[in-house]
mmCIF file of C-alpha atoms and ligand atoms in Angstrom:
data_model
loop_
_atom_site.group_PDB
_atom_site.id
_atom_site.type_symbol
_atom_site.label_atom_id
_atom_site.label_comp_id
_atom_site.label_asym_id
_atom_site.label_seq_id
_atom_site.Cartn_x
_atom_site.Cartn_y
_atom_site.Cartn_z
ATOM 1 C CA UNK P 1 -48.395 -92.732 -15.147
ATOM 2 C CA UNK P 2 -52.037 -93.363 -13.368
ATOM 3 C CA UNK P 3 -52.020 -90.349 -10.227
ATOM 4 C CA UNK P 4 -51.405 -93.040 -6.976
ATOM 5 C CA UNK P 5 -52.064 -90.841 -4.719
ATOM 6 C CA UNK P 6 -55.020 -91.545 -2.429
ATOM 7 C CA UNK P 7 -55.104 -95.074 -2.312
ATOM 8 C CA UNK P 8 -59.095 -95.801 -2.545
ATOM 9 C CA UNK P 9 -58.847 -99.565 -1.015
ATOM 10 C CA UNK P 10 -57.856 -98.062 2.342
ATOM 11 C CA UNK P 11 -60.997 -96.797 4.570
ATOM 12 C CA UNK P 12 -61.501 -92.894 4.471
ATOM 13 C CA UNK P 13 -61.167 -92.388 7.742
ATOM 14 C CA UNK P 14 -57.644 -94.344 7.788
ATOM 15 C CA UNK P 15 -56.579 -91.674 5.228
ATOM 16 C CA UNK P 16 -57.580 -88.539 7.925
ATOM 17 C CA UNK P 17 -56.165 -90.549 10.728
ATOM 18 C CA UNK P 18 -52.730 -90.816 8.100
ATOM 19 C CA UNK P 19 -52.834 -87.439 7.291
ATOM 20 C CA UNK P 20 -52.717 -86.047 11.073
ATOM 21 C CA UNK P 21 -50.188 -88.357 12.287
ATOM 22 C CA UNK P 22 -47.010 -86.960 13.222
ATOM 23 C CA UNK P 23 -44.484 -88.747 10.969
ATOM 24 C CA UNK P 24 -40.623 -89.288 10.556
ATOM 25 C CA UNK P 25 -39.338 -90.002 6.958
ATOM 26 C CA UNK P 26 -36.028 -91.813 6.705
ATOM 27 C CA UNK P 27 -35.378 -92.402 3.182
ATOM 28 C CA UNK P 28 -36.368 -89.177 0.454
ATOM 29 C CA UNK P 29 -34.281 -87.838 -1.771
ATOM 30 C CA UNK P 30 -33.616 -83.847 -2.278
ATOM 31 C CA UNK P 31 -33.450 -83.301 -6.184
ATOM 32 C CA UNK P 32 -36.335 -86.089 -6.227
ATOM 33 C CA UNK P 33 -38.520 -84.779 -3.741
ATOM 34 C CA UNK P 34 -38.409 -81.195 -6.166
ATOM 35 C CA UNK P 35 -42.572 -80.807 -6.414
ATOM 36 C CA UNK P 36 -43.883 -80.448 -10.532
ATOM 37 C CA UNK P 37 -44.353 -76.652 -9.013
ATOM 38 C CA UNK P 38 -40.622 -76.623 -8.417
ATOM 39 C CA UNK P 39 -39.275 -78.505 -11.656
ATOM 40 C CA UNK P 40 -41.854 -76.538 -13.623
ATOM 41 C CA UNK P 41 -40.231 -73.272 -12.508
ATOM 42 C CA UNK P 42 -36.678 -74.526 -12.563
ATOM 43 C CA UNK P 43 -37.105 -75.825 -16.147
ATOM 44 C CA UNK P 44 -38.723 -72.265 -17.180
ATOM 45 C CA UNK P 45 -35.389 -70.990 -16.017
ATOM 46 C CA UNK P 46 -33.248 -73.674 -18.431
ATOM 47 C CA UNK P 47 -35.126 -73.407 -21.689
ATOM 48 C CA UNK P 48 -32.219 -75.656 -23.177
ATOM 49 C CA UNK P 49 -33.461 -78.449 -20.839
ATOM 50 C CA UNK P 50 -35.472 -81.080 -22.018
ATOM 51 C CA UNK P 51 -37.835 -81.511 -18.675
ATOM 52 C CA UNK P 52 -41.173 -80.037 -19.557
ATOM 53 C CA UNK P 53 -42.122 -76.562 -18.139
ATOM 54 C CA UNK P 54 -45.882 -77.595 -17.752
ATOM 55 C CA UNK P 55 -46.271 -79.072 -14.169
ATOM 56 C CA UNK P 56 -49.114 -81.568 -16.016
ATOM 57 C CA UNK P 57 -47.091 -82.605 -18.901
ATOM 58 C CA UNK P 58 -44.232 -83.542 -15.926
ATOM 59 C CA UNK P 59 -46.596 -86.104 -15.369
ATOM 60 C CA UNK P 60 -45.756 -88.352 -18.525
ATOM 61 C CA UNK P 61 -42.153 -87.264 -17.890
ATOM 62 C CA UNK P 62 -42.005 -89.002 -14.856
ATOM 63 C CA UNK P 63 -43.082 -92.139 -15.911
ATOM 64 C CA UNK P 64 -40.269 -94.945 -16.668
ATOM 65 C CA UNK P 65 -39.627 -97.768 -18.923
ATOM 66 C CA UNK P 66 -37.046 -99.327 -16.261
ATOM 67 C CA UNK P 67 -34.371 -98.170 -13.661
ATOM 68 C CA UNK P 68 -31.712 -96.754 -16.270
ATOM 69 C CA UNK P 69 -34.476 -94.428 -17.159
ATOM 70 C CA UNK P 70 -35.790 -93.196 -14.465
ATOM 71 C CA UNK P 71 -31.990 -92.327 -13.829
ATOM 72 C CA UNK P 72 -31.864 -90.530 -16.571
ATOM 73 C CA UNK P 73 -34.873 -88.720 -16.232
ATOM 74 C CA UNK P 74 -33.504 -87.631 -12.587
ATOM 75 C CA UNK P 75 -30.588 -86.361 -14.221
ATOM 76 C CA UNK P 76 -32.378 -84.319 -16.444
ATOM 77 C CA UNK P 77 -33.916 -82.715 -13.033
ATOM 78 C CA UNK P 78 -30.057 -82.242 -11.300
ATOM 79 C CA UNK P 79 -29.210 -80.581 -14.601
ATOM 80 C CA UNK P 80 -31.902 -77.788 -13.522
ATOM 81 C CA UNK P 81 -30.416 -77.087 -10.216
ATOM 82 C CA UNK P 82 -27.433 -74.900 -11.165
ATOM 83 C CA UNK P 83 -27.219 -71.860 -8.976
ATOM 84 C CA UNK P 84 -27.232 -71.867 -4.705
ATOM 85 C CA UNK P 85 -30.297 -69.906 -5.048
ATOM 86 C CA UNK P 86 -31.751 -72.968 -6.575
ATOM 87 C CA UNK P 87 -30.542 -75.144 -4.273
ATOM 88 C CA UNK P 88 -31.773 -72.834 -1.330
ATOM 89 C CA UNK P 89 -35.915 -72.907 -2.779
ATOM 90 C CA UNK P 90 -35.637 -76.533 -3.270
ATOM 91 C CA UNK P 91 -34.445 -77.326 0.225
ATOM 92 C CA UNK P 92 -37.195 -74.812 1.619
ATOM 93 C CA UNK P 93 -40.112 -76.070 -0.662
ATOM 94 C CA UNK P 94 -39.127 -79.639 -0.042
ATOM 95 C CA UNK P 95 -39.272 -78.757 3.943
ATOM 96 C CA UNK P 96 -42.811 -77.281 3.498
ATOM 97 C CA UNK P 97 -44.327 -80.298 1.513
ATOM 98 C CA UNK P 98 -43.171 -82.633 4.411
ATOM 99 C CA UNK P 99 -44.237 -80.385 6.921
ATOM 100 C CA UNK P 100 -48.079 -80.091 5.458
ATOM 101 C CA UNK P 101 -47.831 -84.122 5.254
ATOM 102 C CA UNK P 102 -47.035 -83.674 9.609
ATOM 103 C CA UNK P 103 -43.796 -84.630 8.838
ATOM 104 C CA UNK P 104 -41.497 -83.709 12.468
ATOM 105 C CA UNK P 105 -38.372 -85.517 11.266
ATOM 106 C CA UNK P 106 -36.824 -86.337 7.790
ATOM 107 C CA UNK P 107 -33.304 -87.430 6.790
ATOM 108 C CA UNK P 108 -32.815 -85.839 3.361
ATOM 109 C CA UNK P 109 -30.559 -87.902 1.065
ATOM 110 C CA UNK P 110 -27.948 -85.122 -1.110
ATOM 111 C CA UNK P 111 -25.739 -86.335 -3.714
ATOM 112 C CA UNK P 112 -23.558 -83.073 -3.340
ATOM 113 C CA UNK P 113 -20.975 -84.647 -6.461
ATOM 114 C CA UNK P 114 -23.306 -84.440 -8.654
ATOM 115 C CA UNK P 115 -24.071 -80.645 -7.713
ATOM 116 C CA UNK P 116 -20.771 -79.553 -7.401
ATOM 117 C CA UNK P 117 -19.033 -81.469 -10.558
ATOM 118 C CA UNK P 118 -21.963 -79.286 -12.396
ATOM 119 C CA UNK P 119 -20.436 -76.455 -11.161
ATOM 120 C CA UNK P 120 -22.008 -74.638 -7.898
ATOM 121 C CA UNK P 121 -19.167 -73.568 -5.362
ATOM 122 C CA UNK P 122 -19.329 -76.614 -2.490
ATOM 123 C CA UNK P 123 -19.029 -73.884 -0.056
ATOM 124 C CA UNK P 124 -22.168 -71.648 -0.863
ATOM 125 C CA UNK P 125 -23.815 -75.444 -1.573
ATOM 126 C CA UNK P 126 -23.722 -76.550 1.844
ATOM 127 C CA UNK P 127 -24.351 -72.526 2.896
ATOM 128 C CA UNK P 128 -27.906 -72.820 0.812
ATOM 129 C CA UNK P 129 -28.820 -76.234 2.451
ATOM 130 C CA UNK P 130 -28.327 -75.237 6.095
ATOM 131 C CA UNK P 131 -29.384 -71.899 5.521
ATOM 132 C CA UNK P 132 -33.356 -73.690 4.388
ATOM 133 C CA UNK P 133 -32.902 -76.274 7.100
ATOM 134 C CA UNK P 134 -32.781 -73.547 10.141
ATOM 135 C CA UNK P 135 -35.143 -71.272 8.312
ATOM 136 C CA UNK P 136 -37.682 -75.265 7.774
ATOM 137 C CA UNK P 137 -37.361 -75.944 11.376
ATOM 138 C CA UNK P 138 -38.359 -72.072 12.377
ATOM 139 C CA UNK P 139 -40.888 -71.309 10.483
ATOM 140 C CA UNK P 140 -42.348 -75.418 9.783
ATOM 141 C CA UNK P 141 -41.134 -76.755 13.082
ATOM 142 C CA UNK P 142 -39.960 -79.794 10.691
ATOM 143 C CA UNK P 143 -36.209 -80.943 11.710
ATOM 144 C CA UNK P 144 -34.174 -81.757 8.983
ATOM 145 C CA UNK P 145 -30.880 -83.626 9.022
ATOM 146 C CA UNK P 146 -28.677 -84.785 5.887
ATOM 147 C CA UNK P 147 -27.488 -88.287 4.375
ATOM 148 C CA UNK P 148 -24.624 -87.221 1.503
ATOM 149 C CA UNK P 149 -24.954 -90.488 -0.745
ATOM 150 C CA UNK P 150 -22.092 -91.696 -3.706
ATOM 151 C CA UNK P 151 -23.839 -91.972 -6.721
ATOM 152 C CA UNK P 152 -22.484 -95.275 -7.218
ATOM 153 C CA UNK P 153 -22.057 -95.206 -10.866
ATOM 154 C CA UNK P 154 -19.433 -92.511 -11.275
ATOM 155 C CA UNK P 155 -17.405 -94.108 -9.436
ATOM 156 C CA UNK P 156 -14.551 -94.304 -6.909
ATOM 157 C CA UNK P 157 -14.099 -90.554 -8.176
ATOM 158 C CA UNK P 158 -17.526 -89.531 -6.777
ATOM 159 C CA UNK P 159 -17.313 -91.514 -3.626
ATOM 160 C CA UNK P 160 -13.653 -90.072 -2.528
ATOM 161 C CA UNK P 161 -15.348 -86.168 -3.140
ATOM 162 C CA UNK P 162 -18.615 -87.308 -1.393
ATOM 163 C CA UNK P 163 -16.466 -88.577 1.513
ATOM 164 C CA UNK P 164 -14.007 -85.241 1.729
ATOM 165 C CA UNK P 165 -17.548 -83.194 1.183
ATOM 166 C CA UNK P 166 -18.980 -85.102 4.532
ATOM 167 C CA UNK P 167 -15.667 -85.312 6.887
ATOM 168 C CA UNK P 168 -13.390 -82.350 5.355
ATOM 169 C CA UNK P 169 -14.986 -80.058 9.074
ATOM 170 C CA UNK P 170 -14.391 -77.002 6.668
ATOM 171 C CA UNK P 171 -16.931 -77.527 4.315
ATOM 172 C CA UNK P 172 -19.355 -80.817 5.984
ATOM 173 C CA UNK P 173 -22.675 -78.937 7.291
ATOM 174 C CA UNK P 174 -23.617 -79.435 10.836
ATOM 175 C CA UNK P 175 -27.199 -81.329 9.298
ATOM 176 C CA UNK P 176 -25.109 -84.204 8.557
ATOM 177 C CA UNK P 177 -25.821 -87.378 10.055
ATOM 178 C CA UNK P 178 -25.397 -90.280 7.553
ATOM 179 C CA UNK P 179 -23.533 -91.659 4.709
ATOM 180 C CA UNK P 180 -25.463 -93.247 1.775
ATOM 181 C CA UNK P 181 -24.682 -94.807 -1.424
ATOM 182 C CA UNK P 182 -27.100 -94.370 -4.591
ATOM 183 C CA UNK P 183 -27.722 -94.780 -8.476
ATOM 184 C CA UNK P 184 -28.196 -98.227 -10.334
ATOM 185 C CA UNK P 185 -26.897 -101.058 -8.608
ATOM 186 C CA UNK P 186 -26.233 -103.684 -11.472
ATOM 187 C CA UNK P 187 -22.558 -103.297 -12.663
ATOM 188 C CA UNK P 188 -21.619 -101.449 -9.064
ATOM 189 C CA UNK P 189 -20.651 -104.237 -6.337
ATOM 190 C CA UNK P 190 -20.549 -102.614 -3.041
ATOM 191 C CA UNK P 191 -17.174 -103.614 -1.613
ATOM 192 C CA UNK P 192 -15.662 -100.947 -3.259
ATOM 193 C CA UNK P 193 -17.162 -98.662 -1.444
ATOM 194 C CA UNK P 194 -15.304 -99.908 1.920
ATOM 195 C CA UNK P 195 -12.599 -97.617 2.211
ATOM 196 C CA UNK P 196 -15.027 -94.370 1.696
ATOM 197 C CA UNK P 197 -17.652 -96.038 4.104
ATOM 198 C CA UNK P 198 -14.777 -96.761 6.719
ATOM 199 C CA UNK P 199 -13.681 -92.987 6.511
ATOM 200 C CA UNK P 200 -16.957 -91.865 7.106
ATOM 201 C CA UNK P 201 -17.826 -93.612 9.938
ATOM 202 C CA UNK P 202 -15.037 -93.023 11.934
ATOM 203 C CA UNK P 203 -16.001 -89.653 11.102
ATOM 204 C CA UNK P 204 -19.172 -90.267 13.383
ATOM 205 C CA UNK P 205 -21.606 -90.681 10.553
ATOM 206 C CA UNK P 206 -24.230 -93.718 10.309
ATOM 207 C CA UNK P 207 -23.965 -95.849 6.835
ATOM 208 C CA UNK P 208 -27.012 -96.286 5.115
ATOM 209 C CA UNK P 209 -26.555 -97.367 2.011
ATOM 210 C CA UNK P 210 -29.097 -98.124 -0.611
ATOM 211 C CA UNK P 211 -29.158 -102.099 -1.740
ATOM 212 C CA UNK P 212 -31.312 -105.081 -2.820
ATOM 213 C CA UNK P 213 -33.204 -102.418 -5.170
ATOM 214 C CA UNK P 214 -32.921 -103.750 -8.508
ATOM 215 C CA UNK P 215 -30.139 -106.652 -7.487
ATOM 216 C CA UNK P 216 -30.255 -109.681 -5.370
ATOM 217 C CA UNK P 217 -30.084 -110.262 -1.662
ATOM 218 C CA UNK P 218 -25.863 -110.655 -2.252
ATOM 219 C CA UNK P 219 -25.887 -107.195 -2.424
ATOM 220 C CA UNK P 220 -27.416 -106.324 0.842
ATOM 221 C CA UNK P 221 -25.596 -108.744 2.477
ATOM 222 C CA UNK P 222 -22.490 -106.579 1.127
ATOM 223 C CA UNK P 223 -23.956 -103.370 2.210
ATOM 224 C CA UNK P 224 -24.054 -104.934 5.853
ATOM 225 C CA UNK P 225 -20.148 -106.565 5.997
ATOM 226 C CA UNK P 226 -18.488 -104.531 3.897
ATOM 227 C CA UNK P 227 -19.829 -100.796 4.278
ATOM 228 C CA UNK P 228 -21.435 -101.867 8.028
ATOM 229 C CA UNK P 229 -24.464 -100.576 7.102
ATOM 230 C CA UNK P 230 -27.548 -99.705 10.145
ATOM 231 C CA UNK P 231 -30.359 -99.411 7.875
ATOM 232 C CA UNK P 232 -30.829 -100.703 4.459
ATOM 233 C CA UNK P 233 -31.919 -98.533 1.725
ATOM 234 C CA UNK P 234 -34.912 -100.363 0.244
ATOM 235 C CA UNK P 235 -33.599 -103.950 0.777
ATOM 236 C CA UNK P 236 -36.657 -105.398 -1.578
ATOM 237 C CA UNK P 237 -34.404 -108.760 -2.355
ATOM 238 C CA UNK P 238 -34.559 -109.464 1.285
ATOM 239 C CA UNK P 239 -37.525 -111.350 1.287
ATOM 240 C CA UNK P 240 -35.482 -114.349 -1.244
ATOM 241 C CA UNK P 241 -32.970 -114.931 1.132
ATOM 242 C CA UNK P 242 -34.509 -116.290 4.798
ATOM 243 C CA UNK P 243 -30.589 -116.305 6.790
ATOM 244 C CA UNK P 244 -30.991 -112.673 5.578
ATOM 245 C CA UNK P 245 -34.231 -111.648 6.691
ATOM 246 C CA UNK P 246 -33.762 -113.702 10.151
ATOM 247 C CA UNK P 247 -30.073 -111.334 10.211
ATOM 248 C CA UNK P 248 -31.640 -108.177 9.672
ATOM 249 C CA UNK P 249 -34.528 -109.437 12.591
ATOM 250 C CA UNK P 250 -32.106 -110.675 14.956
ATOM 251 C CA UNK P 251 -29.653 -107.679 14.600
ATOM 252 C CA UNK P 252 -32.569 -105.316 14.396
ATOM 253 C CA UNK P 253 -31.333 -103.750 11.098
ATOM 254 C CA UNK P 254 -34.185 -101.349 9.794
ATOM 255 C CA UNK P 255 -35.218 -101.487 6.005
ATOM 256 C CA UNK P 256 -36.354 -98.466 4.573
ATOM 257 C CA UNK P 257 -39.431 -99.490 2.804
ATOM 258 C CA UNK P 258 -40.436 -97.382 -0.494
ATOM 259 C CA UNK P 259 -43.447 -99.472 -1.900
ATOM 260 C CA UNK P 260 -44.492 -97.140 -4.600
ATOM 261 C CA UNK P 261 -40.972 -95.789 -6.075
ATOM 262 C CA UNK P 262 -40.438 -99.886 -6.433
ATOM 263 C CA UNK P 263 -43.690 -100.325 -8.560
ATOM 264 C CA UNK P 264 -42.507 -97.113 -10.461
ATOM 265 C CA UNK P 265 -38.592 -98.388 -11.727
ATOM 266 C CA UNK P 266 -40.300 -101.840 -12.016
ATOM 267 C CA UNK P 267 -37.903 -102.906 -9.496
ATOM 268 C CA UNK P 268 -41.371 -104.826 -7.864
ATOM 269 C CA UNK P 269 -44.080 -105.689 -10.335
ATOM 270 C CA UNK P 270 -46.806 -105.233 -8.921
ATOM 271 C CA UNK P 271 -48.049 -103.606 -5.438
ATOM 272 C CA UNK P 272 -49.767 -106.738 -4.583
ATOM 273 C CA UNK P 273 -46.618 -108.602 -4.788
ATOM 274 C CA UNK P 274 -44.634 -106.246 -2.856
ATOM 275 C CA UNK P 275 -42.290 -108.342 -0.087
ATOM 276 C CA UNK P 276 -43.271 -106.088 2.743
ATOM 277 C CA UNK P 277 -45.407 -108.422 3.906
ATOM 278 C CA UNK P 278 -42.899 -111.093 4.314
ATOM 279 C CA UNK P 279 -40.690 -108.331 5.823
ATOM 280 C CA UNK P 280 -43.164 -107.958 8.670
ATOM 281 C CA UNK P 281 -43.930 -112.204 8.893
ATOM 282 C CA UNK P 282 -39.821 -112.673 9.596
ATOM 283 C CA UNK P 283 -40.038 -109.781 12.438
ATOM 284 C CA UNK P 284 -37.742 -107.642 10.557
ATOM 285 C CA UNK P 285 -38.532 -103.187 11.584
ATOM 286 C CA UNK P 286 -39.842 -101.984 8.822
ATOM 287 C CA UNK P 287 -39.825 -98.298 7.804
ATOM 288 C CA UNK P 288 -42.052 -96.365 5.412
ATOM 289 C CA UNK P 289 -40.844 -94.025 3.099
ATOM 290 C CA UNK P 290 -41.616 -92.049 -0.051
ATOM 291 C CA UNK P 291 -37.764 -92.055 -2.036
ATOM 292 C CA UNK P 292 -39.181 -89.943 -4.765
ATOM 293 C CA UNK P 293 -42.846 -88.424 -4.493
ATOM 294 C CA UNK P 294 -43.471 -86.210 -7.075
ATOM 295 C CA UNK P 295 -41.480 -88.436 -9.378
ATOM 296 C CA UNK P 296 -43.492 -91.796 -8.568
ATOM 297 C CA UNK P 297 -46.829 -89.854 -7.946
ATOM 298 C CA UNK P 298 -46.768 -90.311 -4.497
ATOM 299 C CA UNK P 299 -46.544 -88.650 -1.017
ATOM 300 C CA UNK P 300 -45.309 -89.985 2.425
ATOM 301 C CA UNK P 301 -49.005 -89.711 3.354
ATOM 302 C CA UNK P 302 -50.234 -92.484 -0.037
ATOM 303 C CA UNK P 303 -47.579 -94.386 1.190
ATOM 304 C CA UNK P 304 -48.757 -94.629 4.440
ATOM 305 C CA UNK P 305 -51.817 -95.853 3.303
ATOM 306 C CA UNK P 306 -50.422 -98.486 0.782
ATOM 307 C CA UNK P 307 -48.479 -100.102 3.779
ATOM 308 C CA UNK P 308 -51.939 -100.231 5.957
ATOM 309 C CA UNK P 309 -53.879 -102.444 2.935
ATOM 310 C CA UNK P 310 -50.577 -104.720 2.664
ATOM 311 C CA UNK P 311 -50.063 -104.917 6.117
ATOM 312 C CA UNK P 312 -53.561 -104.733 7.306
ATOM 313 C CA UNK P 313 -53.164 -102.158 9.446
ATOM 314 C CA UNK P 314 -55.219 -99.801 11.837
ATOM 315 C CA UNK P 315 -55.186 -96.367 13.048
ATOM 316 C CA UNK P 316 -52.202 -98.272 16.072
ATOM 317 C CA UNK P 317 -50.462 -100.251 13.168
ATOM 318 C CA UNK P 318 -49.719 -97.350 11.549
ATOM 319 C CA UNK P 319 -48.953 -95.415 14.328
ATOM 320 C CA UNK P 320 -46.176 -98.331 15.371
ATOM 321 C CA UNK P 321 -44.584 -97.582 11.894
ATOM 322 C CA UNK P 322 -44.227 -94.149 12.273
ATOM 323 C CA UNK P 323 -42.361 -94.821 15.806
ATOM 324 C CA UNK P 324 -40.515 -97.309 13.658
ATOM 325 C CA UNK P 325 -39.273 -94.469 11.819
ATOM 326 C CA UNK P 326 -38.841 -92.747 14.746
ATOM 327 C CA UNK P 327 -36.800 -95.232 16.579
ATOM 328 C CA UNK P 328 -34.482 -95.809 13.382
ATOM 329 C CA UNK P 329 -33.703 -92.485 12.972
ATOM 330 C CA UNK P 330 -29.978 -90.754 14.027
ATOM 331 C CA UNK P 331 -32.147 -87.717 15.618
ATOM 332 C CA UNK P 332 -31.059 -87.595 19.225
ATOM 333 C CA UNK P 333 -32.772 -88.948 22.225
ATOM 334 C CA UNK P 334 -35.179 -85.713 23.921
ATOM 335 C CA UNK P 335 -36.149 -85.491 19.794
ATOM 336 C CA UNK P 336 -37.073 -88.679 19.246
ATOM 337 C CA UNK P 337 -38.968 -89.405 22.382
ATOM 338 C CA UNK P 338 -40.841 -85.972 21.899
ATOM 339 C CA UNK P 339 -41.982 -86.929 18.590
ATOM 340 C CA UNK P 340 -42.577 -90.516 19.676
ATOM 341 C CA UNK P 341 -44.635 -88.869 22.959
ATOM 342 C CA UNK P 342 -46.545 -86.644 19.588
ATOM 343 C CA UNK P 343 -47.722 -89.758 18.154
ATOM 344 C CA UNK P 344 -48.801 -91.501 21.163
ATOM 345 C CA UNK P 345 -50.580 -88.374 22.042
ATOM 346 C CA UNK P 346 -52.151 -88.267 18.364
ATOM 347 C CA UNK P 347 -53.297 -91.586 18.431
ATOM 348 C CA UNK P 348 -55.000 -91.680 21.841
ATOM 349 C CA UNK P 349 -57.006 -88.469 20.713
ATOM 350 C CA UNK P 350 -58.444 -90.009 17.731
ATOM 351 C CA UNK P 351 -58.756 -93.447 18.916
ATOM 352 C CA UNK P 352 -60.860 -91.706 21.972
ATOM 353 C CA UNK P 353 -63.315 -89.761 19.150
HETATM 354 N N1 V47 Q 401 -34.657 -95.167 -5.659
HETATM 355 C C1 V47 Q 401 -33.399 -94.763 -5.917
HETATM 356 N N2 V47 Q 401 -32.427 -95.677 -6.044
HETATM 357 C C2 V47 Q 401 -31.152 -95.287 -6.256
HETATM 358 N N3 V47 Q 401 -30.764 -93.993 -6.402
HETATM 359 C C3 V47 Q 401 -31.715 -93.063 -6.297
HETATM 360 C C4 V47 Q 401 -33.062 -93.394 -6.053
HETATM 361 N N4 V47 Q 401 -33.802 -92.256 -6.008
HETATM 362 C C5 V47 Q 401 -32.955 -91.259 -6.201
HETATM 363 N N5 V47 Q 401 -31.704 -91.724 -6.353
HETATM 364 C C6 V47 Q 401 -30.576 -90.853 -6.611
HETATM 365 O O1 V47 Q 401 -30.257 -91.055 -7.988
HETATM 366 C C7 V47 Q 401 -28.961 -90.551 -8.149
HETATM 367 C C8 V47 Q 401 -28.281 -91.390 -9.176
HETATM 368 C C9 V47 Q 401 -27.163 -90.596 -9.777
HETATM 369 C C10 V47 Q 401 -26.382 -91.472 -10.713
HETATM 370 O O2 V47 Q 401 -26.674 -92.636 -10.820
HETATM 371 C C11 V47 Q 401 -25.278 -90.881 -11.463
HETATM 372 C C12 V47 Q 401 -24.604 -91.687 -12.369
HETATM 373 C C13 V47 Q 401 -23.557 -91.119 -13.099
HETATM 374 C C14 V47 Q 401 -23.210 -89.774 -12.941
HETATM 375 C C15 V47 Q 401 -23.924 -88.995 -12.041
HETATM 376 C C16 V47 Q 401 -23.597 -87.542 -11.845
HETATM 377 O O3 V47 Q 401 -24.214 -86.873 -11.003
HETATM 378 O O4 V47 Q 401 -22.738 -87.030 -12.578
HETATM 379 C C17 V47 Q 401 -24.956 -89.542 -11.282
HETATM 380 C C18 V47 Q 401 -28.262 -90.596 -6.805
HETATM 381 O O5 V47 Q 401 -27.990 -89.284 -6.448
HETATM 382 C C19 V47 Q 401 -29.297 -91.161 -5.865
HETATM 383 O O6 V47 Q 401 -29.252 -90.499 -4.608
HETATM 384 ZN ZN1 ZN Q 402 -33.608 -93.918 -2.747
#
């Protein structure tokens, strides 16, 4: 895979004007946000697994043929996290690589089934978790709150322990804010997901499922009758449906935007033909996000960038998305108008250099 990071089409200075700006990410996964630091020393521990243990050879690892691969080459990384203790340094170091990238706010998507059918104790999962987002937001100042998301393949199995893991109150952390839905969506029609969805929210969590990734626009439209969804999870097939992009406008339903982790599992073709454009034309809020960094050779930072050469954007365009992100996010109201205040703050300072 060519390194993406760094984006050289996009003026210098846009970069340090991206790299200072106080940022909320809505859409990043835990296991996939692991750094090749992280994986490297988790697969050192696992000699029987088949990820590399050289941070460099990782690189070629994470490159992908199509989507069923790069779901199977996340598995292999899940298969490394086995103990609480690895769960605790993953949370931690994943809080510290958004916090260098200014990152106040992120909404960290979990897929606690597939941790717990591989054995750790729920309990002392959800224990390691909290126990790196208090010590992230003391010692970072980064706020961390958690989406639990059915990997969709495995299942109505999966999706009724994902939903007693997020409502059960003995064993649901107090991070948790959403309800997501992951993993290949060809062969895994949404509706079936209603009863789980329905349980969750009237457990007070928001839905936001993933959809329109790597299947058509029928699929989103699913995600937002059947599982009532407030943001959209990608929503790339959007842009071929125009009652569905003027829906999403109208009822100011947010996409969350990964440009680069759709290049990587092909699910776009190109960058250049990315629909985020159109996104922005039908007036629909978009939000920018990094799904899987060190697996797509990316940070929230590169992808920053990419959106400001599609979008055409300057030092206040980008600052707009990240109060996009900011708006669309289930932190409360005195945290997101202080981080919203933060970028105005930002902005005017290096606007008045
Ligand atoms: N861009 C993405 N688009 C969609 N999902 C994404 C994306 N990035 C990351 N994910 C994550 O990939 C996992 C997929 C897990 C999965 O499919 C599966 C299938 C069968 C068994 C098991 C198991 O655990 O036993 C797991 C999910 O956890 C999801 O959160
Ligand atoms: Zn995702």
């Amino acid at each position: 895979m060519t390194d993406r990071l760094v984006d050289a089409r996009v003026p210098r200075d846009l970069h340090t004007f991206i790299a200072g700006l106080p940022k909320a990410e809505l859409h990043v996964h835990h296991v996939g946000s692991a750094s090749p630091r992280i994986v490297a020393e988790l697969a050192a521990r696992h000699p029987d697994s088949k990820v590399p243990t050289d941070p460099e050879a990782l690189v070629d690892y994470f490159t992908f043929t199509d989507f069923a691969h790069f779901i199977d080459v996340y598995l292999s990384v899940v298969d490394l996290i086995r103990t609480p203790e690895d769960v605790r340094l993953l949370t931690y170091e994943v809080a510290r690589d958004l916090a260098r990238q200014q990152v106040r706010y992120a909404e960290v998507t979990i897929t606690p089934f597939s941790s717990t059918r591989r054995g750790i104790d729920e309990s002392a999962f959800m224990a390691a978790i909290e126990d790196a987002r208090k010590a992230a937001e003391a010692e970072f100042g980064t706020v961390l709150r958690w989406c639990f998301d059915i990997p969709g393949e495995a299942g109505l199995e999966a999706a009724e322990e994902t939903v007693r893991l997020a409502t059960d109150d003995r064993v649901r952390p107090e991070g948790l804010v959403s309800f997501g839905l992951g993993g290949p969506e060809i062969g895994v029609p949404r509706p079936q997901f209603k009863p789980y969805f329905d349980r969750a929210i009237a457990a007070g969590l928001h839905s936001v499922p993933h959809a329109g990734e790597t299947t058509g626009p029928e699929t989103v439209w699913d995600a937002l009758t059947h599982l009532r969804a407030e943001r959209i999870g990608h929503g790339t097939s959007s842009a071929q449906d125009p009652k569905l992009l003027a829906h999403l406008a109208e009822h100011r339903i947010p996409l969350e935007v990964c440009p680069t982790s759709n290049i990587a599992t092909r699910a776009v073709r190109t960058i250049d033909e990315h629909p985020i454009k159109e996104f922005a034309k039908a007036g629909v809020i978009v939000t920018i996000n990094s799904d899987d960094p060190p697996m797509f050779g990316t940070d929230l930072n590169n992808e920053y960038a990419v959106a400001a050469r599609l979008l055409d954007l300057d030092e206040r365009g980008l600052a707009d998305l990240a109060k996009n992100a900011v708006d669309a996010s289930f932190l409360d109201e005195p945290g997101r108008a202080r981080i919203a205040a933060e970028i105005d703050t930002y902005t005017a300072g290096r606007l008045a250099t």
